XYZ file of C-alpha atoms in Angstrom:
314
model
C 17.586 44.860 27.888
C 20.865 44.445 26.006
C 23.903 42.852 27.637
C 26.423 43.481 24.857
C 28.590 46.611 24.878
C 27.195 49.443 22.762
C 28.743 49.418 19.289
C 30.720 52.445 18.147
C 29.322 53.684 14.863
C 31.715 55.984 12.988
C 31.195 58.179 9.955
C 32.982 55.725 7.697
C 30.768 52.879 8.860
C 27.675 54.964 8.236
C 28.811 55.679 4.678
C 29.469 51.994 4.045
C 26.075 51.127 5.482
C 24.404 53.596 3.103
C 26.269 52.119 0.142
C 25.220 48.612 1.175
C 21.596 49.363 1.960
C 20.193 48.310 -1.411
C 22.096 45.022 -1.340
C 20.824 44.294 2.144
C 17.314 45.226 1.117
C 17.360 42.749 -1.775
C 17.838 40.006 0.793
C 15.144 41.480 2.989
C 12.574 41.630 0.205
C 12.788 37.865 -0.225
C 12.748 37.140 3.482
C 10.192 39.587 4.806
C 7.445 39.154 2.238
C 7.385 35.350 2.235
C 3.729 34.416 2.493
C 2.553 37.964 1.855
C 1.767 37.397 -1.805
C 4.702 39.338 -3.282
C 6.920 36.360 -4.073
C 4.691 33.620 -2.765
C 5.626 30.244 -4.182
C 8.976 31.474 -5.510
C 11.119 31.744 -2.413
C 10.872 30.553 1.180
C 12.768 31.723 4.249
C 16.463 32.411 3.813
C 18.851 29.480 3.944
C 21.293 28.950 6.811
C 24.780 30.282 6.171
C 27.968 28.532 7.239
C 28.437 31.294 9.818
C 25.067 30.510 11.362
C 25.738 26.771 11.505
C 29.084 27.268 13.226
C 27.852 29.913 15.690
C 24.312 28.940 16.697
C 23.744 25.890 18.924
C 21.640 23.385 16.955
C 18.767 23.487 19.435
C 18.556 27.264 19.265
C 18.804 27.298 15.470
C 15.890 24.870 15.276
C 13.894 27.056 17.671
C 14.454 30.194 15.617
C 13.367 28.376 12.473
C 10.243 26.924 14.112
C 9.158 30.139 15.812
C 9.631 32.592 12.938
C 6.711 31.308 10.788
C 4.296 32.148 13.617
C 4.767 35.718 12.376
C 4.158 35.640 8.590
C 7.035 37.351 6.807
C 9.470 37.251 9.750
C 12.703 35.565 8.760
C 14.337 33.224 11.265
C 17.640 35.096 10.866
C 16.180 38.162 12.623
C 15.225 36.098 15.670
C 18.652 34.467 15.626
C 20.381 37.828 15.390
C 18.490 39.091 18.448
C 19.443 35.933 20.318
C 23.069 36.524 19.413
C 23.126 40.202 20.359
C 21.252 39.664 23.615
C 22.952 36.630 25.197
C 25.027 34.860 22.524
C 22.212 32.303 22.171
C 21.974 31.676 25.893
C 25.709 31.364 26.485
C 25.970 34.494 28.630
C 27.001 33.430 32.152
C 24.066 35.015 33.999
C 21.490 36.047 31.351
C 20.443 38.879 33.653
C 20.805 42.508 32.560
C 21.269 45.583 34.711
C 17.718 46.596 33.740
C 16.274 43.330 35.060
C 15.786 41.567 31.721
C 16.300 37.819 31.988
C 16.663 34.692 29.919
C 18.120 33.913 26.507
C 16.032 36.556 24.701
C 16.302 39.137 27.507
C 12.719 39.838 28.506
C 11.587 41.998 31.352
C 9.104 39.735 33.200
C 6.405 42.380 32.782
C 6.932 42.367 29.004
C 7.208 38.606 28.704
C 3.725 37.989 30.112
C 2.261 40.018 27.239
C 3.683 37.619 24.635
C 3.954 34.312 26.502
C 0.759 32.719 25.168
C -0.236 30.492 23.586
C 2.311 28.125 25.094
C 4.404 26.775 22.196
C 5.099 23.063 21.676
C 7.749 22.077 24.188
C 7.252 25.188 26.317
C 6.936 25.296 30.082
C 3.647 25.419 31.969
C 3.494 28.132 33.134
C 5.739 29.764 30.522
C 8.920 31.459 31.684
C 11.387 33.854 30.012
C 14.186 31.565 31.184
C 13.017 28.730 28.954
C 14.506 28.988 25.424
C 11.353 27.720 23.712
C 9.054 30.105 25.560
C 11.460 33.009 25.085
C 12.042 32.582 21.350
C 8.337 32.227 20.551
C 7.560 35.261 22.728
C 10.229 37.226 20.865
C 8.585 36.341 17.539
C 5.233 37.573 18.882
C 6.740 40.811 20.174
C 8.355 41.510 16.800
C 5.138 40.640 14.989
C 3.056 42.973 17.133
C 5.415 45.850 16.411
C 5.719 45.697 12.632
C 7.475 42.485 11.532
C 4.308 40.890 10.154
C 4.705 40.686 6.364
C 7.764 42.911 6.718
C 5.557 45.966 7.217
C 8.104 47.820 9.365
C 10.981 45.617 10.482
C 12.967 48.595 11.705
C 10.202 49.570 14.122
C 9.808 45.951 15.242
C 13.476 45.601 16.177
C 13.542 49.071 17.708
C 10.651 48.057 19.968
C 12.816 45.229 21.294
C 15.516 47.641 22.457
C 14.970 51.342 21.856
C 18.226 52.283 20.134
C 19.194 52.879 16.507
C 22.564 51.202 17.039
C 20.732 48.096 18.255
C 18.635 47.890 15.088
C 21.750 48.237 12.940
C 23.575 45.577 14.925
C 20.715 43.086 14.716
C 20.293 43.647 10.987
C 24.015 43.216 10.365
C 24.032 39.973 12.344
C 20.950 38.662 10.533
C 22.691 39.286 7.230
C 25.627 37.130 8.363
C 23.305 34.295 9.328
C 21.212 34.224 6.147
C 22.509 33.310 2.748
C 21.833 35.986 0.150
C 19.505 34.823 -2.636
C 20.399 35.570 -6.217
C 17.924 37.727 -8.094
C 16.509 35.916 -11.122
C 17.681 37.387 -14.410
C 15.341 39.919 -15.962
C 13.644 41.013 -12.757
C 14.568 44.657 -12.265
C 11.121 45.179 -10.708
C 12.296 43.209 -7.677
C 15.358 45.421 -7.396
C 13.119 48.484 -7.511
C 10.928 47.064 -4.753
C 13.970 46.186 -2.658
C 15.236 49.746 -2.962
C 11.860 51.220 -2.052
C 11.534 48.953 0.987
C 14.879 50.203 2.259
C 13.478 53.745 2.319
C 10.498 52.934 4.579
C 10.428 55.355 7.480
C 12.062 58.265 5.665
C 9.981 61.465 5.713
C 7.950 62.820 2.834
C 9.799 65.826 1.435
C 8.225 67.751 -1.452
C 10.734 67.583 -4.298
C 12.808 65.073 -2.323
C 15.055 62.648 -4.173
C 16.391 60.786 -1.143
C 19.655 60.581 0.831
C 21.750 59.809 -2.234
C 20.785 63.250 -3.585
C 21.409 64.949 -0.255
C 17.727 65.075 0.722
C 16.238 63.823 3.999
C 13.435 61.982 2.221
C 11.319 61.610 -0.907
C 8.174 62.772 -2.525
C 6.073 60.182 -4.352
C 7.655 60.365 -7.805
C 11.124 60.938 -6.371
C 10.808 57.569 -4.651
C 9.595 55.659 -7.702
C 12.209 57.298 -9.912
C 15.009 56.417 -7.481
C 13.718 52.869 -7.057
C 13.777 52.148 -10.766
C 17.071 53.967 -11.199
C 18.506 51.431 -8.735
C 17.194 48.732 -11.082
C 18.753 50.333 -14.150
C 15.514 51.835 -15.504
C 15.208 55.578 -16.158
C 11.901 57.281 -15.369
C 10.882 60.940 -15.689
C 10.760 62.933 -12.485
C 7.088 63.755 -11.805
C 4.060 61.456 -11.488
C 2.255 62.823 -14.575
C 5.333 62.296 -16.737
C 5.918 58.806 -15.348
C 2.340 57.859 -16.202
C 2.657 58.975 -19.811
C 6.155 57.525 -20.290
C 5.433 53.938 -19.236
C 3.308 51.149 -20.790
C -0.224 51.023 -19.411
C -1.618 47.950 -17.652
C -5.005 47.198 -19.265
C -7.921 47.789 -16.924
C -9.038 44.553 -15.335
C -5.651 42.918 -15.749
C -4.046 41.677 -12.547
C -1.302 43.920 -11.228
C 2.211 42.572 -10.802
C 4.853 43.497 -8.247
C 6.792 46.430 -9.649
C 3.868 48.109 -11.404
C 3.439 51.831 -10.832
C -0.004 52.824 -9.539
C -1.338 56.323 -10.213
C -3.960 58.609 -8.707
C -5.976 61.461 -10.205
C -6.683 61.721 -13.919
C -4.529 62.373 -17.006
C -3.680 66.028 -16.885
C -3.870 65.890 -13.083
C -1.983 62.763 -12.002
C -0.996 63.868 -8.523
C 0.390 60.716 -6.887
C 2.262 57.507 -7.702
C 3.204 54.437 -5.701
C 5.084 51.174 -6.306
C 2.870 48.086 -6.195
C 4.391 45.210 -4.194
C 1.663 42.581 -4.299
C -1.118 41.493 -1.947
C -3.027 44.716 -2.631
C -0.261 46.868 -1.146
C 2.101 49.558 -2.383
C 5.111 51.439 -1.075
C 4.723 55.192 -1.408
C 5.710 58.560 -0.012
C 2.184 59.811 0.703
C 2.108 63.454 1.830
C 3.753 66.113 3.972
C 3.958 64.998 7.582
C 3.922 61.288 6.698
C 6.736 58.842 6.000
C 7.519 56.351 3.268
C 5.315 53.375 4.096
C 3.407 50.312 2.962
C -0.333 50.813 2.536
C -3.259 49.530 0.408
C -3.059 50.803 -3.148
C -6.817 51.004 -3.666
C -7.996 54.565 -2.977
C -10.956 56.627 -4.166
C -8.981 58.457 -6.850
C -7.014 55.477 -8.150
C -6.712 55.878 -11.899
C -4.626 53.020 -13.231
C -1.263 51.326 -13.442
C 1.724 51.130 -15.737
C 4.481 48.550 -16.133
C 7.962 50.049 -16.558
C 9.525 46.668 -17.294
C 8.421 43.359 -18.702
C 8.679 40.729 -15.954
C 10.175 37.696 -17.640
C 8.690 34.352 -16.761
C 5.460 35.848 -15.384
């Protein structure tokens, strides 16, 4: 589907990307969970950077911003980045790829029909992948259907658009240029911990795993929560049982807050921990054969929650 030349990704670039992943994820946590309950009412979609204003034609910028909210949690900058990578926002001379993808968002006609309805305001009747309005709204629906809703799995959503790791990296890098980076409010290390954990989604569960920074391919449950809070400047013990006993308990019946640790089992046999992110969901490394993911925190053996940090202003 892609018209642009495949980017060369060297070892040095990969190292820089790893070093920057937490910073990028901080931006993503604000953008991708808008409307999902995590930061609802605090932050909206990312603002438009000077780079975006100078590079994106005004009509296309408005389209990206109008279409993105049709997928709750999808930031307009992701749509804009795809439009840039695919056809430079419709400025490519033919907008036809060697694979037969057409139009400003590079849809195969057979794929476009799956996401063409309902016809958006200002769209063509019948809809067509050549029309910018139809194409951008269809792109938002495609991303939403593949994991972008509430930021559940943005990597998978972008990968579904063009099945290549380099493509996902390129789109994410472009989106970062288009969106201004919000400043974390003072005293909110919990948000930094969540941002770190979100950046690990998709990594495999590895028993005893402490993540790529420790030379491991993935995490186990307490390795993930320990690393997430380490990124926020908070030290936690290594295993779930120890983390439960070392952190202040959330009284039963009290509403959980983003950043709380949620535990499973019973004291003396706390066997699992996750990081609560709001809206009844947590990020966790669940078990062998699974990957770091977002899932409901309520399970049969849920025991309780603790609060490693006091969230100022909450």
